[in-house]
């Protein structure tokens, strides 16, 4: 793999570590099951990159979709226990397929099943990272998926975009590739607007860029463009570039090098450190703090969030949980670790720091979120 693609795309062998996310619709046909020819071609691409010294990790959807065909489940919406059973059957078949495909190139595959808690809880996050790093050191290809067999919330097919971004930032990848059923980002959903403009290079994911996200175009892949942009925000903030491109063609990674259509999202030139990468990448904040214009401006300057600037508190959280900080327009401007339980946060919100002791009956922290535990979107001081 060597040539350059669309404007702004670099040859993949220029990256040291790449995470490739694969959607269910690319891997599984509802009628015939696993798309073996496509998977064989992906294996060829991974082998070619590995031979050039590039470390590749795969975040693969498809266990439930494949399990449906194996267990001959009806086409109707599945109950939670049926989805879990499908995942159990499909995951074994999927893991074997990856092992066989990579084994044909004398490459060992290693399966890693993650839950949301494995990335959101700091100790488990570090343990998962150590496992994946060890696999890479041993020249194995980690095949990563959400552990859908034990999920307690509703399972959504193909919604692994943010998990892939979390994995990419966890192990310090240079590039995240989202292989999907759409070939990149457009100014509007192209299936609805024939005049939608294709965007080959995105410098920064702004609210205007986010507004371009449309609904998913595939029944099997329900993540849609919104989750892909969410993934981009996580990855880019940590210094990881992201590519969205169609995976429908054979040898989809080689296609990027050939210059096939793809959108490149540039990484931040001043990525946050490892501690703040973990904070900013938390997928589901436990609560939200709404702040006034003065507090928003102070955060942009690298200041801590003081209670006086907080106008509203939402959610159920405990001290140390991740909260999103929203401006008065309802746009998330920061994310950080809260210094108070929700009950105390409600008591001190809108009050000056010197009033905290009287309000709480003890000497609370002056900052609701300290700047060392805070990541401001778009901030150069983060």
Coordinates of C-alpha atoms in Angstrom, one line a residue:
X1 CA 0.0 0.0 0.0
X2 CA 1.6 3.2 -1.0
X3 CA -0.1 5.9 -3.1
X4 CA -2.0 9.0 -1.9
X5 CA -5.8 9.2 -1.9
X6 CA -8.1 12.2 -1.9
X7 CA -6.7 15.5 -1.0
X8 CA -5.6 15.4 2.6
X9 CA -5.3 11.6 2.8
X10 CA -1.9 10.1 3.6
X11 CA -0.8 6.6 2.6
X12 CA -1.9 4.2 5.3
X13 CA 1.7 2.9 5.8
X14 CA 2.6 6.3 7.1
X15 CA 0.6 5.5 10.3
X16 CA 2.1 3.4 13.0
X17 CA -1.1 2.1 14.6
X18 CA -4.5 1.9 12.9
X19 CA -7.9 0.9 14.4
X20 CA -10.4 -0.3 11.7
X21 CA -14.1 -0.4 12.6
X22 CA -16.3 -2.7 10.6
X23 CA -20.1 -2.4 10.4
X24 CA -22.5 -5.4 10.5
X25 CA -23.8 -4.7 7.0
X26 CA -20.3 -5.2 5.5
X27 CA -19.8 -8.5 7.1
X28 CA -23.1 -10.2 7.1
X29 CA -25.8 -10.8 4.5
X30 CA -29.2 -11.5 6.0
X31 CA -29.9 -14.3 3.6
X32 CA -26.5 -16.0 3.3
X33 CA -24.6 -15.1 6.4
X34 CA -20.9 -14.2 6.5
X35 CA -19.5 -12.4 3.5
X36 CA -16.4 -14.5 3.3
X37 CA -15.0 -13.1 0.1
X38 CA -15.1 -9.6 1.5
X39 CA -13.5 -10.7 4.8
X40 CA -10.8 -12.5 2.8
X41 CA -10.0 -9.2 1.0
X42 CA -9.8 -7.4 4.3
X43 CA -7.4 -10.0 5.6
X44 CA -5.2 -9.3 2.6
X45 CA -5.2 -5.6 3.4
X46 CA -4.3 -6.2 7.1
X47 CA -1.5 -8.6 6.1
X48 CA -0.1 -6.0 3.7
X49 CA -0.1 -3.3 6.3
X50 CA 1.4 -5.6 8.9
X51 CA 4.2 -6.6 6.6
X52 CA 5.1 -2.9 6.4
X53 CA 5.3 -2.6 10.2
X54 CA 1.8 -1.0 10.8
X55 CA 0.0 -2.3 13.8
X56 CA -3.7 -2.9 13.0
X57 CA -6.6 -3.5 15.4
X58 CA -10.1 -4.4 14.3
X59 CA -13.3 -3.3 16.1
X60 CA -15.9 -5.6 14.5
X61 CA -19.7 -5.5 14.7
X62 CA -21.6 -8.4 13.3
X63 CA -22.0 -11.0 16.1
X64 CA -25.7 -10.5 16.5
X65 CA -26.4 -10.2 12.8
X66 CA -24.4 -13.4 12.1
X67 CA -26.0 -15.2 15.1
X68 CA -29.4 -14.4 13.7
X69 CA -28.6 -16.4 10.6
X70 CA -26.9 -19.2 12.4
X71 CA -29.8 -19.7 14.9
X72 CA -32.4 -19.0 12.2
X73 CA -34.1 -16.3 14.2
X74 CA -37.1 -14.5 12.7
X75 CA -36.6 -11.1 10.9
X76 CA -38.7 -9.3 13.4
X77 CA -37.2 -7.2 16.2
X78 CA -35.5 -9.4 18.7
X79 CA -36.1 -9.5 22.5
X80 CA -33.1 -8.7 24.6
X81 CA -32.5 -12.4 25.5
X82 CA -32.8 -13.3 21.8
X83 CA -30.2 -10.7 20.9
X84 CA -27.9 -12.0 23.6
X85 CA -28.3 -15.6 22.3
X86 CA -27.6 -14.4 18.8
X87 CA -24.5 -12.6 20.0
X88 CA -23.3 -15.8 21.8
X89 CA -23.6 -17.9 18.7
X90 CA -22.4 -15.2 16.3
X91 CA -19.3 -14.3 18.3
X92 CA -17.9 -17.8 18.1
X93 CA -18.4 -18.0 14.4
X94 CA -17.1 -14.5 13.8
X95 CA -13.9 -15.1 15.9
X96 CA -13.3 -18.3 14.0
X97 CA -13.7 -16.5 10.7
X98 CA -11.2 -13.8 11.7
X99 CA -8.7 -16.5 13.0
X100 CA -9.0 -18.4 9.7
X101 CA -8.7 -15.4 7.5
X102 CA -5.7 -13.9 9.3
X103 CA -4.2 -17.4 9.9
X104 CA -3.9 -17.8 6.1
X105 CA -1.3 -15.0 6.3
X106 CA 0.4 -16.5 9.3
X107 CA -1.1 -13.9 11.6
X108 CA -2.6 -14.7 14.9
X109 CA -5.9 -13.2 16.0
X110 CA -6.8 -12.4 19.6
X111 CA -10.4 -11.8 20.7
X112 CA -11.2 -9.0 23.2
X113 CA -14.8 -8.5 24.4
X114 CA -15.4 -5.2 26.1
X115 CA -18.3 -3.7 28.0
X116 CA -19.0 0.0 28.6
X117 CA -17.6 -0.3 32.1
X118 CA -14.3 -1.6 30.7
X119 CA -13.7 1.8 29.1
X120 CA -15.5 4.1 31.6
X121 CA -14.0 2.8 34.9
X122 CA -10.4 3.9 35.2
X123 CA -8.9 0.7 36.6
X124 CA -10.7 -1.6 34.1
X125 CA -9.7 0.9 31.3
X126 CA -6.0 0.5 32.2
X127 CA -6.3 -3.3 32.4
X128 CA -8.0 -3.5 29.0
X129 CA -5.3 -1.3 27.5
X130 CA -2.5 -3.5 29.0
X131 CA -4.2 -6.6 27.4
X132 CA -4.4 -5.0 24.0
X133 CA -0.9 -3.6 24.1
X134 CA 0.4 -7.1 25.0
X135 CA -1.4 -8.6 22.0
X136 CA 0.2 -6.0 19.7
X137 CA 3.6 -6.7 21.3
X138 CA 3.2 -10.4 20.5
X139 CA 2.3 -9.5 16.8
X140 CA -1.3 -10.6 17.2
X141 CA -4.2 -8.7 15.7
X142 CA -6.8 -7.8 18.4
X143 CA -10.3 -8.4 17.2
X144 CA -12.5 -6.3 19.5
X145 CA -16.2 -6.2 20.0
X146 CA -18.7 -5.1 22.6
X147 CA -19.7 -8.0 24.9
X148 CA -23.3 -8.1 23.7
X149 CA -24.0 -11.5 25.4
X150 CA -24.1 -9.8 28.8
X151 CA -25.4 -6.4 27.9
X152 CA -28.1 -5.2 30.3
X153 CA -29.4 -2.4 28.1
X154 CA -31.0 -2.6 24.6
X155 CA -28.5 -3.8 22.0
X156 CA -28.2 -1.8 18.8
X157 CA -26.6 -3.3 15.8
X158 CA -23.5 -1.8 14.5
X159 CA -23.3 1.0 17.0
X160 CA -19.5 0.4 17.6
X161 CA -18.3 3.7 16.3
X162 CA -17.7 5.3 19.6
X163 CA -16.3 2.1 21.1
X164 CA -13.8 2.1 18.2
X165 CA -12.9 5.7 19.0
X166 CA -12.5 4.8 22.7
X167 CA -10.2 1.9 21.8
X168 CA -8.2 4.1 19.4
X169 CA -7.6 6.7 22.1
X170 CA -6.9 4.0 24.7
X171 CA -4.0 2.6 22.9
X172 CA -2.8 5.8 21.2
X173 CA -3.6 5.0 17.6
X174 CA -2.6 7.4 14.9
X175 CA -5.7 6.7 12.8
X176 CA -9.2 5.4 13.2
X177 CA -10.9 4.1 10.0
X178 CA -14.7 3.7 10.1
X179 CA -15.7 1.3 7.2
X180 CA -19.4 1.9 6.6
X181 CA -22.1 1.8 4.0
X182 CA -21.5 5.5 3.2
X183 CA -18.3 6.8 1.6
X184 CA -17.8 9.8 3.8
X185 CA -19.4 13.0 5.1
X186 CA -21.7 15.1 3.0
X187 CA -23.2 18.6 3.7
X188 CA -26.6 16.8 3.9
X189 CA -27.8 13.2 3.8
X190 CA -27.1 12.3 0.1
X191 CA -30.0 9.9 -0.2
X192 CA -32.3 12.8 0.7
X193 CA -30.6 15.7 -1.0
X194 CA -29.1 15.1 -4.5
X195 CA -27.2 18.4 -4.3
X196 CA -25.4 17.4 -1.1
X197 CA -21.7 18.3 -1.2
X198 CA -19.1 15.7 -0.4
X199 CA -16.5 16.9 2.2
X200 CA -13.1 15.2 1.7
X201 CA -11.3 17.1 4.6
X202 CA -12.7 18.2 7.9
X203 CA -10.4 20.4 10.0
X204 CA -12.6 20.5 13.1
X205 CA -16.0 19.0 14.1
X206 CA -18.0 22.1 14.7
X207 CA -21.7 22.4 15.6
X208 CA -22.2 23.2 11.9
X209 CA -20.5 19.9 10.9
X210 CA -22.6 18.0 13.4
X211 CA -25.8 19.5 12.0
X212 CA -24.9 17.7 8.7
X213 CA -25.3 14.3 10.3
X214 CA -28.3 12.3 9.0
X215 CA -30.0 9.1 10.0
X216 CA -28.5 5.7 9.2
X217 CA -29.1 4.3 5.8
X218 CA -28.8 0.6 6.7
X219 CA -31.1 -1.6 8.7
X220 CA -28.2 -3.6 10.0
X221 CA -26.1 -0.6 10.9
X222 CA -28.1 1.8 13.0
X223 CA -25.3 4.0 14.4
X224 CA -25.7 6.6 11.6
X225 CA -23.5 9.6 10.9
X226 CA -24.1 11.1 14.3
X227 CA -22.3 8.3 16.2
X228 CA -19.5 8.6 13.6
X229 CA -19.1 12.3 14.4
X230 CA -19.2 11.5 18.1
X231 CA -16.4 9.1 17.4
X232 CA -14.5 11.7 15.6
X233 CA -14.7 14.1 18.5
X234 CA -13.3 11.5 20.9
X235 CA -10.5 10.5 18.5
X236 CA -9.5 13.9 17.2
X237 CA -9.3 15.4 20.7
X238 CA -6.7 12.8 21.6
X239 CA -4.6 13.4 18.5
X240 CA -6.0 10.5 16.4
X241 CA -7.1 11.2 12.8
X242 CA -10.3 9.6 11.5
X243 CA -11.4 8.4 8.1
X244 CA -14.9 7.6 7.1
X245 CA -15.2 5.6 3.9
X246 CA -17.3 2.9 2.2
X247 CA -16.3 -0.6 3.0
X248 CA -18.6 -2.2 0.5
X249 CA -15.9 -2.7 -2.1
X250 CA -13.3 -5.5 -1.8
X251 CA -9.9 -4.7 -0.3
X252 CA -11.4 -1.6 1.4
X253 CA -8.1 -0.5 3.0
X254 CA -6.2 -0.7 -0.3
X255 CA -9.0 1.4 -1.8
X256 CA -8.2 4.3 0.5
X257 CA -4.6 4.2 -0.8
X258 CA -5.9 4.1 -4.4
X259 CA -7.7 7.4 -3.8
X260 CA -11.2 6.1 -3.5
X261 CA -13.6 8.6 -1.9
X262 CA -13.1 9.1 1.8
X263 CA -13.5 11.9 4.4
X264 CA -10.5 12.6 6.6
X265 CA -11.0 14.3 10.0
X266 CA -7.8 15.9 11.1
X267 CA -6.6 15.4 14.7
X268 CA -6.1 18.1 17.2
X269 CA -2.6 19.6 16.9
X270 CA -2.5 20.0 20.7
X271 CA -4.1 16.7 21.9
X272 CA -5.0 16.3 25.6
X273 CA -2.9 14.2 27.9
X274 CA -3.7 10.6 28.8
X275 CA -5.7 11.5 31.9
X276 CA -7.8 14.0 30.1
X277 CA -8.1 11.7 27.1
X278 CA -9.9 9.2 29.4
X279 CA -12.1 12.0 30.8
X280 CA -13.1 13.5 27.4
X281 CA -13.8 10.0 25.9
X282 CA -16.3 9.0 28.5
X283 CA -19.3 8.0 26.4
X284 CA -22.2 8.7 28.8
X285 CA -21.8 11.6 31.2
X286 CA -23.7 11.0 34.5
X287 CA -25.0 14.6 34.5
X288 CA -25.0 18.0 32.9
X289 CA -24.0 21.4 34.3
X290 CA -25.4 24.5 32.5
X291 CA -23.2 27.6 32.8
X292 CA -23.6 31.3 32.0
X293 CA -21.6 33.2 29.5
X294 CA -19.0 34.4 32.0
X295 CA -18.2 30.9 33.2
X296 CA -18.0 29.6 29.6
X297 CA -15.5 32.3 28.8
X298 CA -13.5 31.5 31.9
X299 CA -13.3 27.8 30.9
X300 CA -12.0 28.8 27.5
X301 CA -9.1 30.5 29.3
X302 CA -8.2 27.4 31.2
X303 CA -10.0 28.3 34.5
X304 CA -11.8 25.9 36.8
X305 CA -15.6 25.8 36.9
X306 CA -16.8 27.6 40.0
X307 CA -20.3 27.1 41.4
X308 CA -21.2 30.7 40.8
X309 CA -21.3 30.2 37.1
X310 CA -23.6 27.2 37.2
X311 CA -27.2 28.0 36.3
X312 CA -28.7 24.5 36.2
X313 CA -27.8 20.9 37.3
X314 CA -29.2 17.8 35.7
X315 CA -28.7 14.1 36.2
X316 CA -27.9 11.7 39.0
X317 CA -24.2 11.7 39.8
X318 CA -21.7 11.2 42.6
X319 CA -18.4 12.9 43.3
X320 CA -15.8 11.8 40.7
X321 CA -18.4 11.0 38.0
X322 CA -18.0 12.5 34.5
X323 CA -20.4 15.4 33.7
X324 CA -20.9 17.4 30.6
X325 CA -20.7 21.2 30.8
X326 CA -23.2 23.0 28.6
X327 CA -23.4 26.7 27.6
X328 CA -26.6 28.7 27.7
X329 CA -27.4 27.6 24.2
X330 CA -27.4 23.9 25.2
X331 CA -24.1 23.1 23.4
X332 CA -21.6 20.9 25.2
X333 CA -18.4 23.0 25.7
X334 CA -16.5 20.9 28.2
X335 CA -16.4 17.6 30.1
X336 CA -14.9 16.9 33.5
X337 CA -15.0 15.1 36.8
X338 CA -17.5 16.6 39.3
X339 CA -16.2 17.5 42.8
X340 CA -19.7 17.1 44.4
X341 CA -22.6 14.6 44.7
X342 CA -25.7 15.8 42.9
X343 CA -27.4 16.8 46.1
X344 CA -24.6 19.1 47.1
X345 CA -24.1 20.4 43.6
X346 CA -27.7 21.6 43.6
X347 CA -27.2 23.4 46.8
X348 CA -24.1 25.3 45.8
X349 CA -24.9 26.0 42.1
X350 CA -25.1 29.7 41.5
X351 CA -23.4 30.7 44.7
X352 CA -20.0 32.2 45.4
X353 CA -17.2 29.9 46.7
X354 CA -17.1 31.7 50.0
X355 CA -20.7 30.7 50.7
X356 CA -20.1 26.9 50.2
X357 CA -19.3 26.1 53.9
X358 CA -22.4 27.7 55.2
X359 CA -24.6 26.0 52.5
X360 CA -23.2 22.6 53.0
X361 CA -22.1 22.6 56.7
X362 CA -18.6 21.6 55.8
X363 CA -15.6 23.0 53.9
X364 CA -16.4 21.9 50.3
X365 CA -14.1 22.4 47.3
X366 CA -14.0 25.9 45.8
X367 CA -14.3 24.5 42.2
X368 CA -17.2 22.4 41.1
X369 CA -14.9 21.0 38.4
X370 CA -11.2 21.6 38.8
X371 CA -9.3 22.6 35.6
X372 CA -7.0 19.6 36.0
X373 CA -10.0 17.3 35.7
X374 CA -11.6 19.3 32.9
X375 CA -11.4 19.1 29.1
X376 CA -12.7 22.1 27.1
X377 CA -13.8 21.4 23.6
X378 CA -11.6 23.3 21.1
X379 CA -9.3 24.6 23.9
X380 CA -5.6 25.0 23.2
X381 CA -4.9 24.8 26.9
X382 CA -6.5 21.4 27.4

